[in-house]
Amino acid sequence: MAKKVLLVDDFDNDTHATETVIFAFDGETFAVDLCEENALAFRELLAPYVDVATKLGKHKLDKRPANGKRVSTSVRPQTAKTLPANTSVNGKPWYRHNPDGAPEQEKAKKRYRDMARQFGRENGYELGKRGVIPADVYAAFEEYRREEGLPVGPESVGLT
């Protein structure tokens, strides 16, 4: 049996909502169902700020609420507040994957990530076989290598 979902305007809780308005503020992304009149009023209210704001681009859309429209979410969560010592490329760690990078360099970076993951597992960090390795694991791994007199950072996998 087919069901029909009827959306109600989130602002007045009375009118039939005609659209989902997605916006971001203070690092959070929101979605609100609004009727045509309230959506227009919302846009008019924000217009002076939007006119002088710097556009940062579009957010990745990957979740769908009950109304079937996509909701914007953050692209990648932060895994730790501190980064290892060897951050270099645009403030990102040197070992991060670059889809446009040279195959030899990307293989070396993967070796480094695998070494850090294995070190983390052997030293009490809970890490899966896949996924993001927290920055504190990299920091501990690099500290261990320094203490042992081993190369740290790109030099540890033959990159200079």
mmCIF file of C-alpha atoms in Angstrom:
data_model
loop_
_atom_site.group_PDB
_atom_site.id
_atom_site.type_symbol
_atom_site.label_atom_id
_atom_site.label_comp_id
_atom_site.label_asym_id
_atom_site.label_seq_id
_atom_site.Cartn_x
_atom_site.Cartn_y
_atom_site.Cartn_z
ATOM 1 C CA MET A 1 0.000 0.000 0.000
ATOM 2 C CA ALA A 2 1.369 3.414 -0.948
ATOM 3 C CA LYS A 3 1.714 6.108 1.677
ATOM 4 C CA LYS A 4 1.776 9.824 1.131
ATOM 5 C CA VAL A 5 3.941 11.978 3.371
ATOM 6 C CA LEU A 6 2.652 15.481 3.939
ATOM 7 C CA LEU A 7 5.212 17.966 5.222
ATOM 8 C CA VAL A 8 4.259 20.723 7.603
ATOM 9 C CA ASP A 9 6.092 24.061 7.730
ATOM 10 C CA ASP A 10 8.621 23.842 10.584
ATOM 11 C CA PHE A 11 8.328 27.576 11.294
ATOM 12 C CA ASP A 12 4.578 27.914 11.847
ATOM 13 C CA ASN A 13 3.651 24.205 12.317
ATOM 14 C CA ASP A 14 0.458 24.815 10.382
ATOM 15 C CA THR A 15 1.045 25.456 6.670
ATOM 16 C CA HIS A 16 1.879 22.750 4.116
ATOM 17 C CA ALA A 17 5.648 22.854 3.432
ATOM 18 C CA THR A 18 6.602 23.120 -0.226
ATOM 19 C CA GLU A 19 10.392 22.872 0.063
ATOM 20 C CA THR A 20 13.302 21.987 2.313
ATOM 21 C CA VAL A 21 15.712 24.885 2.780
ATOM 22 C CA ILE A 22 19.272 23.882 3.642
ATOM 23 C CA PHE A 23 21.645 26.342 5.299
ATOM 24 C CA ALA A 24 24.814 26.351 7.392
ATOM 25 C CA PHE A 25 25.629 28.544 10.374
ATOM 26 C CA ASP A 26 28.481 28.442 12.918
ATOM 27 C CA GLY A 27 29.831 25.206 11.491
ATOM 28 C CA GLU A 28 26.516 23.352 11.613
ATOM 29 C CA THR A 29 24.307 22.489 8.646
ATOM 30 C CA PHE A 30 20.532 22.681 8.997
ATOM 31 C CA ALA A 31 17.460 21.711 6.984
ATOM 32 C CA VAL A 32 14.060 23.275 7.559
ATOM 33 C CA ASP A 33 10.784 22.490 5.774
ATOM 34 C CA LEU A 34 9.029 25.724 4.787
ATOM 35 C CA CYS A 35 6.039 26.869 2.800
ATOM 36 C CA GLU A 36 6.683 29.122 -0.186
ATOM 37 C CA GLU A 37 5.925 32.310 1.774
ATOM 38 C CA ASN A 38 8.204 31.467 4.720
ATOM 39 C CA ALA A 39 10.998 30.292 2.419
ATOM 40 C CA LEU A 40 10.856 33.637 0.608
ATOM 41 C CA ALA A 41 10.885 35.528 3.930
ATOM 42 C CA PHE A 42 13.874 33.449 5.106
ATOM 43 C CA ARG A 43 15.815 34.219 1.918
ATOM 44 C CA GLU A 44 14.974 37.921 2.151
ATOM 45 C CA LEU A 45 16.136 37.984 5.772
ATOM 46 C CA LEU A 46 19.490 36.437 4.855
ATOM 47 C CA ALA A 47 19.985 38.354 1.590
ATOM 48 C CA PRO A 48 22.030 41.256 3.061
ATOM 49 C CA TYR A 49 24.425 38.792 4.708
ATOM 50 C CA VAL A 50 24.661 36.521 1.671
ATOM 51 C CA ASP A 51 25.465 39.541 -0.514
ATOM 52 C CA VAL A 52 28.594 40.390 1.494
ATOM 53 C CA ALA A 53 29.642 36.848 2.464
ATOM 54 C CA THR A 54 32.427 34.877 0.803
ATOM 55 C CA LYS A 55 31.105 31.804 -0.975
ATOM 56 C CA LEU A 56 32.950 28.651 0.054
ATOM 57 C CA GLY A 57 31.320 26.229 -2.340
ATOM 58 C CA LYS A 58 28.704 23.552 -2.019
ATOM 59 C CA HIS A 59 28.480 20.903 0.674
ATOM 60 C CA LYS A 60 28.475 17.205 -0.093
ATOM 61 C CA LEU A 61 24.929 15.871 -0.011
ATOM 62 C CA ASP A 62 24.578 12.359 1.300
ATOM 63 C CA LYS A 63 21.675 11.910 3.725
ATOM 64 C CA ARG A 64 18.007 11.885 2.909
ATOM 65 C CA PRO A 65 15.294 12.800 5.416
ATOM 66 C CA ALA A 66 11.767 11.367 5.229
ATOM 67 C CA ASN A 67 10.738 13.859 2.545
ATOM 68 C CA GLY A 68 13.297 12.396 0.129
ATOM 69 C CA LYS A 69 15.306 15.598 -0.287
ATOM 70 C CA ARG A 70 19.002 15.526 0.378
ATOM 71 C CA VAL A 71 20.423 17.202 3.447
ATOM 72 C CA SER A 72 23.879 18.713 3.537
ATOM 73 C CA THR A 73 26.371 17.155 5.953
ATOM 74 C CA SER A 74 29.976 17.789 6.715
ATOM 75 C CA VAL A 75 32.331 16.073 4.322
ATOM 76 C CA ARG A 76 34.814 14.585 6.759
ATOM 77 C CA PRO A 77 34.856 14.630 10.561
ATOM 78 C CA GLN A 78 38.012 15.617 12.413
ATOM 79 C CA THR A 79 39.663 12.649 14.113
ATOM 80 C CA ALA A 80 42.007 14.512 16.448
ATOM 81 C CA LYS A 81 42.852 18.056 17.453
ATOM 82 C CA THR A 82 46.593 17.809 16.889
ATOM 83 C CA LEU A 83 48.443 16.844 13.748
ATOM 84 C CA PRO A 84 51.766 15.040 13.619
ATOM 85 C CA ALA A 85 54.921 17.080 13.269
ATOM 86 C CA ASN A 86 55.376 16.615 9.513
ATOM 87 C CA THR A 87 52.377 18.483 8.079
ATOM 88 C CA SER A 88 53.275 20.010 4.778
ATOM 89 C CA VAL A 89 50.840 20.112 1.868
ATOM 90 C CA ASN A 90 48.401 22.993 2.423
ATOM 91 C CA GLY A 91 48.439 22.286 6.157
ATOM 92 C CA LYS A 92 47.463 18.647 5.630
ATOM 93 C CA PRO A 93 49.623 15.699 6.669
ATOM 94 C CA TRP A 94 52.056 14.634 3.960
ATOM 95 C CA TYR A 95 50.850 11.011 4.127
ATOM 96 C CA ARG A 96 47.235 11.815 3.113
ATOM 97 C CA HIS A 97 46.109 10.187 -0.113
ATOM 98 C CA ASN A 98 46.154 12.404 -3.191
ATOM 99 C CA PRO A 99 44.106 10.970 -6.077
ATOM 100 C CA ASP A 100 46.229 12.968 -8.526
ATOM 101 C CA GLY A 101 49.540 11.957 -6.956
ATOM 102 C CA ALA A 102 52.244 9.895 -8.616
ATOM 103 C CA PRO A 103 51.600 6.147 -8.141
ATOM 104 C CA GLU A 104 55.045 5.554 -6.569
ATOM 105 C CA GLN A 105 54.484 8.303 -4.002
ATOM 106 C CA GLU A 106 50.973 7.113 -3.168
ATOM 107 C CA LYS A 107 52.256 3.543 -2.623
ATOM 108 C CA ALA A 108 54.932 4.882 -0.275
ATOM 109 C CA LYS A 109 52.333 6.913 1.633
ATOM 110 C CA LYS A 110 50.161 3.811 1.960
ATOM 111 C CA ARG A 111 53.145 1.873 3.337
ATOM 112 C CA TYR A 112 53.611 4.604 5.938
ATOM 113 C CA ARG A 113 49.920 4.558 6.888
ATOM 114 C CA ASP A 114 50.041 0.759 7.155
ATOM 115 C CA MET A 115 53.144 0.944 9.386
ATOM 116 C CA ALA A 116 51.415 3.500 11.628
ATOM 117 C CA ARG A 117 48.250 1.367 11.807
ATOM 118 C CA GLN A 118 50.256 -1.733 12.760
ATOM 119 C CA PHE A 119 52.171 0.272 15.390
ATOM 120 C CA GLY A 120 48.876 1.550 16.793
ATOM 121 C CA ARG A 121 47.368 -1.918 17.063
ATOM 122 C CA GLU A 122 50.504 -3.299 18.734
ATOM 123 C CA ASN A 123 50.493 -0.440 21.242
ATOM 124 C CA GLY A 124 46.910 -0.555 22.487
ATOM 125 C CA TYR A 125 45.075 1.712 20.054
ATOM 126 C CA GLU A 126 41.759 0.370 18.790
ATOM 127 C CA LEU A 127 42.055 0.521 15.008
ATOM 128 C CA GLY A 128 40.184 -1.284 12.296
ATOM 129 C CA LYS A 129 41.692 -2.737 9.147
ATOM 130 C CA ARG A 130 40.400 0.274 7.228
ATOM 131 C CA GLY A 131 39.415 3.852 7.907
ATOM 132 C CA VAL A 132 41.043 7.009 9.198
ATOM 133 C CA ILE A 133 43.929 6.626 11.602
ATOM 134 C CA PRO A 134 43.723 9.227 14.408
ATOM 135 C CA ALA A 135 46.455 11.861 14.478
ATOM 136 C CA ASP A 136 47.550 10.828 17.970
ATOM 137 C CA VAL A 137 48.527 7.390 16.592
ATOM 138 C CA TYR A 138 50.731 9.060 13.971
ATOM 139 C CA ALA A 139 52.244 11.302 16.646
ATOM 140 C CA ALA A 140 53.051 8.301 18.889
ATOM 141 C CA PHE A 141 54.422 6.372 15.897
ATOM 142 C CA GLU A 142 56.724 9.232 14.911
ATOM 143 C CA GLU A 143 57.876 9.718 18.524
ATOM 144 C CA TYR A 144 58.704 6.009 18.740
ATOM 145 C CA ARG A 145 60.708 6.160 15.509
ATOM 146 C CA ARG A 146 62.644 9.225 16.752
ATOM 147 C CA GLU A 147 63.493 7.456 20.019
ATOM 148 C CA GLU A 148 64.741 4.434 18.064
ATOM 149 C CA GLY A 149 66.844 6.635 15.775
ATOM 150 C CA LEU A 150 64.800 5.654 12.714
ATOM 151 C CA PRO A 151 63.821 8.032 9.905
ATOM 152 C CA VAL A 152 60.606 9.942 10.502
ATOM 153 C CA GLY A 153 58.065 11.237 8.005
ATOM 154 C CA PRO A 154 58.538 10.944 4.233
ATOM 155 C CA GLU A 155 62.142 9.780 4.662
ATOM 156 C CA SER A 156 60.905 6.658 6.482
ATOM 157 C CA VAL A 157 59.390 5.320 3.247
ATOM 158 C CA GLY A 158 62.018 6.573 0.820
ATOM 159 C CA LEU A 159 60.426 9.904 -0.089
ATOM 160 C CA THR A 160 62.384 13.126 0.180
#
